[in-house]
mmCIF file with all atom_site columns, C-alpha atoms in Angstrom:
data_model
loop_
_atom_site.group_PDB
_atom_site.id
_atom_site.type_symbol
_atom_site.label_atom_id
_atom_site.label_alt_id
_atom_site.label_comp_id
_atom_site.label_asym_id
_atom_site.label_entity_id
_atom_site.label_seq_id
_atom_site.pdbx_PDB_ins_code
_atom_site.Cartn_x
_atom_site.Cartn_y
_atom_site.Cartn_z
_atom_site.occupancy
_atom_site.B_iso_or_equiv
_atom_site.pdbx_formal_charge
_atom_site.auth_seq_id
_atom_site.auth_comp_id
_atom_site.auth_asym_id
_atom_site.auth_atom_id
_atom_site.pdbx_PDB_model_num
ATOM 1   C CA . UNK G 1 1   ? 6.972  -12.471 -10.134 1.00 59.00 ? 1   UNK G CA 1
ATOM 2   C CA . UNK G 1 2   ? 5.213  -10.895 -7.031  1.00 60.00 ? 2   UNK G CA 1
ATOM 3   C CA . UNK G 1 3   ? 2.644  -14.230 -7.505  1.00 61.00 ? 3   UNK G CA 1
ATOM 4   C CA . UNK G 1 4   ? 5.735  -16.792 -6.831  1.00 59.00 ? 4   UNK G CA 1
ATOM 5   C CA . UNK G 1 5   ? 7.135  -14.365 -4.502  1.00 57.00 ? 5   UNK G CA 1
ATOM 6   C CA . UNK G 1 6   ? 3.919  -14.745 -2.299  1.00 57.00 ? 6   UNK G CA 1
ATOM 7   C CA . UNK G 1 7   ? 3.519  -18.545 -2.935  1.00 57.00 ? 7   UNK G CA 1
ATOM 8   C CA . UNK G 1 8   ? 6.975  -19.259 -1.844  1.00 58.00 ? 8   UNK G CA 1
ATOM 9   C CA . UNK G 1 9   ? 7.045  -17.222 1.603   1.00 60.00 ? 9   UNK G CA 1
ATOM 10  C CA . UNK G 1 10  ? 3.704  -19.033 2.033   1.00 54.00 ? 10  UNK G CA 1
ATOM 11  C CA . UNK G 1 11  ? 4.945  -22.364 1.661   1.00 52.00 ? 11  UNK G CA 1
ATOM 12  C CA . UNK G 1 12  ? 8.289  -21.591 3.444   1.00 53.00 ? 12  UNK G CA 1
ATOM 13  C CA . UNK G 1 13  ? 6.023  -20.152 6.490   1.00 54.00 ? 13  UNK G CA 1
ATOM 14  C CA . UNK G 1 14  ? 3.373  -23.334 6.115   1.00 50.00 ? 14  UNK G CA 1
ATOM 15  C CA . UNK G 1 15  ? 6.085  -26.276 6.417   1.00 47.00 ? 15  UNK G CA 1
ATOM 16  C CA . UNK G 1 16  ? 7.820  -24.522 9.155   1.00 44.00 ? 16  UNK G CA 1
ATOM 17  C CA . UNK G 1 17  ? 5.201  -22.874 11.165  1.00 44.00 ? 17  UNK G CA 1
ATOM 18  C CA . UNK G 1 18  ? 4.554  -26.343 13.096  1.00 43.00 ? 18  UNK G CA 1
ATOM 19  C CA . UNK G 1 19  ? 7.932  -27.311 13.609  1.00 45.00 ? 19  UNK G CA 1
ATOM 20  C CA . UNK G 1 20  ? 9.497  -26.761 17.791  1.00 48.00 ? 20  UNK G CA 1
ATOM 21  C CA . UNK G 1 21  ? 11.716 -23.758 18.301  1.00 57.00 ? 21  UNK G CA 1
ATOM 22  C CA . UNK G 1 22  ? 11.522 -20.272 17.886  1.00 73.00 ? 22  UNK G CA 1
ATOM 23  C CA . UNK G 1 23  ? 11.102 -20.316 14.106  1.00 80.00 ? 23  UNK G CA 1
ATOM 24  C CA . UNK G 1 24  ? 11.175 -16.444 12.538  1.00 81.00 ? 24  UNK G CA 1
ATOM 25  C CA . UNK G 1 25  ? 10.962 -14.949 8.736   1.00 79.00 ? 25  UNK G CA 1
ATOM 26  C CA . UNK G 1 26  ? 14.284 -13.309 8.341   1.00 79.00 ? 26  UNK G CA 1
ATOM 27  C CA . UNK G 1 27  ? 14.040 -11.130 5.184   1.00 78.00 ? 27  UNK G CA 1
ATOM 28  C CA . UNK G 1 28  ? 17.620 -10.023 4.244   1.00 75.00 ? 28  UNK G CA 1
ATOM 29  C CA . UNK G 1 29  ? 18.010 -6.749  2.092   1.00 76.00 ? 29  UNK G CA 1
ATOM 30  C CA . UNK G 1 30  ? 20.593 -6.305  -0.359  1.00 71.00 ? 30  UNK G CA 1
ATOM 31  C CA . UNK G 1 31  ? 21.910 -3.646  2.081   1.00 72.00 ? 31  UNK G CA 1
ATOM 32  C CA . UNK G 1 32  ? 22.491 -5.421  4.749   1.00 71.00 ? 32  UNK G CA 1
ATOM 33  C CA . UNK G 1 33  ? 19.739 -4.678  6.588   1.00 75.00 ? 33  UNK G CA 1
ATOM 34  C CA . UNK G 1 34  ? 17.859 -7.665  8.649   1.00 78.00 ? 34  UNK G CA 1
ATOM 35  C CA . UNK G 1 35  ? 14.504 -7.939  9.586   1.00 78.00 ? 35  UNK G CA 1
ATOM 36  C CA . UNK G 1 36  ? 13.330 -10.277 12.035  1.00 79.00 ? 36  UNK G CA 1
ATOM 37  C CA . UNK G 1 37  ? 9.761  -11.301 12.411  1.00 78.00 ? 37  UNK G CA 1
ATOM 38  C CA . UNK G 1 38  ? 8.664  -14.209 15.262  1.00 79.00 ? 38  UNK G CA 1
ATOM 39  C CA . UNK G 1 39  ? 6.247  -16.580 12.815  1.00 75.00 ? 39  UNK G CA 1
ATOM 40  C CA . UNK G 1 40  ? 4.200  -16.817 15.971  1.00 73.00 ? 40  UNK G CA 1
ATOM 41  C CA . UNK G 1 41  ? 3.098  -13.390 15.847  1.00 67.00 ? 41  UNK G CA 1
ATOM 42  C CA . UNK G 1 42  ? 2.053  -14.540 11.965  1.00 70.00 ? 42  UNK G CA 1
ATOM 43  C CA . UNK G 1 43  ? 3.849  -11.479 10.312  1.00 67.00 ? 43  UNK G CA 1
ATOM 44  C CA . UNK G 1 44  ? 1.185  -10.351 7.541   1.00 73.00 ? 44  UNK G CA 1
ATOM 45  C CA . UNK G 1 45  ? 3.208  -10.452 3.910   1.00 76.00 ? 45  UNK G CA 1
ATOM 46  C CA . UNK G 1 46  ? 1.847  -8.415  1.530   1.00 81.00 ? 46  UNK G CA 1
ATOM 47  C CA . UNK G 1 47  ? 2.783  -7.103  -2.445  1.00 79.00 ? 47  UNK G CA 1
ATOM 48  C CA . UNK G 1 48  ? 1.282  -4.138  -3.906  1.00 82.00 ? 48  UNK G CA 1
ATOM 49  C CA . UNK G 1 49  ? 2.740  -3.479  -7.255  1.00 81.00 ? 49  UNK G CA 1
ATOM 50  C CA . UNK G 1 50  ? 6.639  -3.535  -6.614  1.00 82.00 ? 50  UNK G CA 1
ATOM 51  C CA . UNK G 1 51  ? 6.555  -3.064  -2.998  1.00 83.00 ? 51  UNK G CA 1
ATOM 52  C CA . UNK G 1 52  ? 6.776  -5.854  -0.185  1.00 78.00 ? 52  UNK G CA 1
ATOM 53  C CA . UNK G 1 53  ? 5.085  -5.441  2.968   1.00 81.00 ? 53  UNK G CA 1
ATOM 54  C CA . UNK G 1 54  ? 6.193  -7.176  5.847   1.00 75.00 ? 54  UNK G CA 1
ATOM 55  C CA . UNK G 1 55  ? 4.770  -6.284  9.113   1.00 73.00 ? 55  UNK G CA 1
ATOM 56  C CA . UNK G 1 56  ? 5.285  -2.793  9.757   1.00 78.00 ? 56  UNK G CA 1
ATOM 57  C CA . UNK G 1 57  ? 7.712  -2.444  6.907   1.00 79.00 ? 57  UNK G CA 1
ATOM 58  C CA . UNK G 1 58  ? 7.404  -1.161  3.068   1.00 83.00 ? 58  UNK G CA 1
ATOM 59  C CA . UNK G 1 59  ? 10.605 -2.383  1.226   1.00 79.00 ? 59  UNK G CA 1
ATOM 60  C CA . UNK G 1 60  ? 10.633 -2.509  -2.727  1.00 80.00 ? 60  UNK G CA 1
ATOM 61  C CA . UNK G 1 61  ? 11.003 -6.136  -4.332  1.00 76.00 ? 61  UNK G CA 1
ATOM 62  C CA . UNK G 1 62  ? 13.859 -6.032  -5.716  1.00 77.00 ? 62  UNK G CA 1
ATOM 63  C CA . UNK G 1 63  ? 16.042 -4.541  -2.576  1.00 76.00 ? 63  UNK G CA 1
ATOM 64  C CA . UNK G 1 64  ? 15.428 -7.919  -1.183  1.00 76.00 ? 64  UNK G CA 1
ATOM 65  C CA . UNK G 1 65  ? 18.255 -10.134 -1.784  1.00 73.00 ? 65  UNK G CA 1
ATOM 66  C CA . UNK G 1 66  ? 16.735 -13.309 0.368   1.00 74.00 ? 66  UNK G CA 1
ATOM 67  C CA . UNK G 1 67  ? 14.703 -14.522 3.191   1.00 74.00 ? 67  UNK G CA 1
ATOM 68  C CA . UNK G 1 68  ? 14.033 -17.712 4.920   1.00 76.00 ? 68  UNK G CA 1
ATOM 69  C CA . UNK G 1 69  ? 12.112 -19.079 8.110   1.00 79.00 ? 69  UNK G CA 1
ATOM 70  C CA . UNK G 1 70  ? 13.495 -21.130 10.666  1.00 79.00 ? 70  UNK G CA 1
ATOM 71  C CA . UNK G 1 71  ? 15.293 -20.776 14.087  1.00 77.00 ? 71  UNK G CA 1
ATOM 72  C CA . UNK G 1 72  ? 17.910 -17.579 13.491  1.00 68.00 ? 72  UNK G CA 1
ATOM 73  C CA . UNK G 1 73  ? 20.353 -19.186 15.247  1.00 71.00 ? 73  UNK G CA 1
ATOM 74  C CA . UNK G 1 74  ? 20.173 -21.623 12.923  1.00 73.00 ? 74  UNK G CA 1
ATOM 75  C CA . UNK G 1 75  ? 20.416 -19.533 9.843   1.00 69.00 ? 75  UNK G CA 1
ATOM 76  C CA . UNK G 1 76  ? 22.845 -16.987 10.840  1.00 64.00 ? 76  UNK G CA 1
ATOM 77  C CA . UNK G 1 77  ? 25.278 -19.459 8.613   1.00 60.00 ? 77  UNK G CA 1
ATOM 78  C CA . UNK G 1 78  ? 23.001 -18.789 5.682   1.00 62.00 ? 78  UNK G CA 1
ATOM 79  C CA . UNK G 1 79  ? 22.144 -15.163 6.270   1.00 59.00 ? 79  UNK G CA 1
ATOM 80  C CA . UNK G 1 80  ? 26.494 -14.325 6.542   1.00 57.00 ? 80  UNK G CA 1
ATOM 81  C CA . UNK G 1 81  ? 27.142 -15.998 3.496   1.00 58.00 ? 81  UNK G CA 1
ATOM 82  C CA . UNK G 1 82  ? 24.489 -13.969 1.402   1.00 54.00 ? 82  UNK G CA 1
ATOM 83  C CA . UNK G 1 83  ? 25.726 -11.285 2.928   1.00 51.00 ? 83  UNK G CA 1
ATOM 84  C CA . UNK G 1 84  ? 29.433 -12.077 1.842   1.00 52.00 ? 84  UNK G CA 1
ATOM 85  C CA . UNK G 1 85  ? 28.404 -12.492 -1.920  1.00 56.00 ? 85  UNK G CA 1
ATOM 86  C CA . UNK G 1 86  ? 29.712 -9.975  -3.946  1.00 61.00 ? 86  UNK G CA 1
ATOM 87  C CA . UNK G 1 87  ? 28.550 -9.299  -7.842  1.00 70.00 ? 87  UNK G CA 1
ATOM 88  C CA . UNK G 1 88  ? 31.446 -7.093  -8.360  1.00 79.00 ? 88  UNK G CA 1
ATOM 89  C CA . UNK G 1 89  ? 35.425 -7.896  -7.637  1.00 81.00 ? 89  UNK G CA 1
ATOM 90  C CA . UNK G 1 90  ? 38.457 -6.003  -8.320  1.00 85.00 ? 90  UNK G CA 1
ATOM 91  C CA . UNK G 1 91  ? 41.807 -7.315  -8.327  1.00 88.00 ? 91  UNK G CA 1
ATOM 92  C CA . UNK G 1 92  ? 45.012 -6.585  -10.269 1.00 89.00 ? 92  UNK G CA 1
ATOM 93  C CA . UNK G 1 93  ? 43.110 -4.017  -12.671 1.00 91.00 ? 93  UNK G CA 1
ATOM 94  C CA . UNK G 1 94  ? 40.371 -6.261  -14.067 1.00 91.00 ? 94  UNK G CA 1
ATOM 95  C CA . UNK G 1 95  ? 37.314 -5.671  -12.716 1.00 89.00 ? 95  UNK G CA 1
ATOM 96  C CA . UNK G 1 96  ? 34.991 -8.915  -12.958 1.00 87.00 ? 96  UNK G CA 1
ATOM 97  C CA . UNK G 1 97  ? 31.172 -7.999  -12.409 1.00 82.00 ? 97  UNK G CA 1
ATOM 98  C CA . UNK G 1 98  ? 27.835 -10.331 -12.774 1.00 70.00 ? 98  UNK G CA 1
ATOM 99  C CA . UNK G 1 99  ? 26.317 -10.945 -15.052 1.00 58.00 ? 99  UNK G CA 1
ATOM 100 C CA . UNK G 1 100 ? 24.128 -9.156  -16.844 1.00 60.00 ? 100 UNK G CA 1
ATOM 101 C CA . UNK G 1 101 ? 24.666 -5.838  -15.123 1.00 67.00 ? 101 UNK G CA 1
ATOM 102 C CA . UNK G 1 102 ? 24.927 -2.244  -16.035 1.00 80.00 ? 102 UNK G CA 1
ATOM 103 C CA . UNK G 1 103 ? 28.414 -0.927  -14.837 1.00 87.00 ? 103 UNK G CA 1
ATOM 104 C CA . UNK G 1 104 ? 29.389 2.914   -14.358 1.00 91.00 ? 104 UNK G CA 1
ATOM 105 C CA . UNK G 1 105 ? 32.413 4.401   -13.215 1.00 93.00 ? 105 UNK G CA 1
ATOM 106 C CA . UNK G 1 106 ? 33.569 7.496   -11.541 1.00 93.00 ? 106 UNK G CA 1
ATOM 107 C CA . UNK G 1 107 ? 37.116 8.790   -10.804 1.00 93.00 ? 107 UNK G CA 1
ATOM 108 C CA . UNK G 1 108 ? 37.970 11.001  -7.972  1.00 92.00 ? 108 UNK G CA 1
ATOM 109 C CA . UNK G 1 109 ? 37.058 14.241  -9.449  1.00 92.00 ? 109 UNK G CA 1
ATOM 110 C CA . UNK G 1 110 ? 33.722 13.004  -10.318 1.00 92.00 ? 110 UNK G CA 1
ATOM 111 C CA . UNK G 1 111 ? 33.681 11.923  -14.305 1.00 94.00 ? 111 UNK G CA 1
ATOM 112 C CA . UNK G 1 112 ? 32.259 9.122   -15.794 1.00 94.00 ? 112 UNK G CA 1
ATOM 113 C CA . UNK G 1 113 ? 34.992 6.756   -17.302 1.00 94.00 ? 113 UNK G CA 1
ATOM 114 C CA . UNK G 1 114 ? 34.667 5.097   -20.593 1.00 93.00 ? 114 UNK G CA 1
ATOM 115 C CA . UNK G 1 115 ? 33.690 1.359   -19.692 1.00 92.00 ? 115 UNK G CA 1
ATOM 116 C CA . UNK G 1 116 ? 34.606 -1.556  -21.836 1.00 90.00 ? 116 UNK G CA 1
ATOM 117 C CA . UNK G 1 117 ? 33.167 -4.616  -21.184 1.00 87.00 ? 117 UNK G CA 1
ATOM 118 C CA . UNK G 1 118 ? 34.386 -7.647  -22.350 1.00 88.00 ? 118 UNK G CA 1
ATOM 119 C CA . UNK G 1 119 ? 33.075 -11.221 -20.811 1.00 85.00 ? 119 UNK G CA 1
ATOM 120 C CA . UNK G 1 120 ? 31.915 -9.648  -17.942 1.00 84.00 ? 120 UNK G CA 1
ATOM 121 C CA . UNK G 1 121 ? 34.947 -8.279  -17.111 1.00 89.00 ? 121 UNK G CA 1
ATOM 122 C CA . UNK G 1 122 ? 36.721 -4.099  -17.343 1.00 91.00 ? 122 UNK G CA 1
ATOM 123 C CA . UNK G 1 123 ? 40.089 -4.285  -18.241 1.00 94.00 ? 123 UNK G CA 1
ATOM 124 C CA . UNK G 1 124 ? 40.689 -0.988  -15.745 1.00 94.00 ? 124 UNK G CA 1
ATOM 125 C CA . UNK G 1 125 ? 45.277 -1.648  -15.999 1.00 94.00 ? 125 UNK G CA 1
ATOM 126 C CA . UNK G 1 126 ? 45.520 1.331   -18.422 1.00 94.00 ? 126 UNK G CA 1
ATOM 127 C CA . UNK G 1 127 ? 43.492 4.052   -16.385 1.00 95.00 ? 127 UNK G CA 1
ATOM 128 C CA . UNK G 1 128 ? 46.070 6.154   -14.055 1.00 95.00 ? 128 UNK G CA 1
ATOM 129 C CA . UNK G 1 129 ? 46.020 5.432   -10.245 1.00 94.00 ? 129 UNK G CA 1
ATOM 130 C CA . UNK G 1 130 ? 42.942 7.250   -8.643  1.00 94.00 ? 130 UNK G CA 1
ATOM 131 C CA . UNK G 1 131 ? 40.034 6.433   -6.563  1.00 92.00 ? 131 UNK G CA 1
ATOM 132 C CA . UNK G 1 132 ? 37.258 4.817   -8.494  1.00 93.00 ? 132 UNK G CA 1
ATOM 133 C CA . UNK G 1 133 ? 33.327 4.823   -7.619  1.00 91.00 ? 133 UNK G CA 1
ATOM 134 C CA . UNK G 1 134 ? 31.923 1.611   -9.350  1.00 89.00 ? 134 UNK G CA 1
ATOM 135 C CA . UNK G 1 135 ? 28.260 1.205   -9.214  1.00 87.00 ? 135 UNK G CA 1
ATOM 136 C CA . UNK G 1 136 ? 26.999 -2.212  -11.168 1.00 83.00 ? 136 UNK G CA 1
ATOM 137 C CA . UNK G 1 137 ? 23.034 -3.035  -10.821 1.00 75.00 ? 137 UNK G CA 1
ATOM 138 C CA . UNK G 1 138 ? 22.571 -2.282  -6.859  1.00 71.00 ? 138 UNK G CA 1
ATOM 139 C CA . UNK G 1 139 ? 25.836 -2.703  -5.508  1.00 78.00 ? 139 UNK G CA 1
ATOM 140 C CA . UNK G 1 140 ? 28.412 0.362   -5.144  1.00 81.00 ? 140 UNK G CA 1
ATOM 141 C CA . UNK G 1 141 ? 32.039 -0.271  -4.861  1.00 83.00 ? 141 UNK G CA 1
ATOM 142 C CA . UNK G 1 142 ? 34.460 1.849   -3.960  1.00 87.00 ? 142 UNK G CA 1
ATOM 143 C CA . UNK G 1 143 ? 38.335 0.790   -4.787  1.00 89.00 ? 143 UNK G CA 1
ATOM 144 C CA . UNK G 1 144 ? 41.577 2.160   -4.708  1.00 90.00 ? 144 UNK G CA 1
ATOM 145 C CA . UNK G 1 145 ? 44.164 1.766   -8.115  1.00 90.00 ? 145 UNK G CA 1
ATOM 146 C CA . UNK G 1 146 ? 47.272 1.790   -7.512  1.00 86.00 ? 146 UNK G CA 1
#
């Protein structure tokens, strides 16, 4: 993984490097956070075991949801709508996850509910109105039953 990883900022960073504009690797962290580094200051990439270093910054591999090169202004379309994607939903009672994730639930006072799921979905309409803490793979989601 951290060999394609490598390959593909390099090839991202070689067939835009040349092109007019202020062109910039924009490495977008699954929370939230932005970095911003000006390709003609040649930010120095780097993997050692799970961790990604990119310029000044250590960030582990899989925190990084996406990154891209070219003008920001450009890709400030692209960088909202990662941003927008959501693996986990919740809407009347069912809450609908992606795949493949391990889901955990907490109730207000701070215990673990019994999780059922079924097609990638928790069928949540029995459990009694309360506050719910839903963490599934990196992504924590607070929600309200009412």
């Amino acid at each position: 993984m951290k060999k394609y990883l490598v390959q593909i900022i390099c090839l991202l960073m070689a067939t835009n490097m040349f092109a007019e504009g202020e062109q910039c690797l924009v490495v977008l962290l699954k929370s939230g956070m932005q970095i911003n580094l000006p390709v003609s200051e040649q930010p120095k990439i780097t993997f050692d075991g799970t961790v990604m270093r990119v310029g000044d910054g250590d960030y582990q591999i899989e925190n990084v949801r996406k990154w891209m090169v070219g003008d920001p202004d450009e890709i400030a379309q692209s960088v909202e709508d990662v941003r927008l994607e959501k693996s986990i939903s919740y809407k009347d009672g069912i809450l609908t996850l992606g795949s493949g994730e391990d889901v955990h639930v907490w109730n207000s006072a701070g215990i673990e509910m019994p999780v059922r799921l079924k097609n990638g979905q928790v069928d949540m309409t029995a459990w009694p109105q309360d506050v719910y803490l839903v963490k599934a793979g990196q992504e924590t989601l607070k929600l309200r039953k009412r």
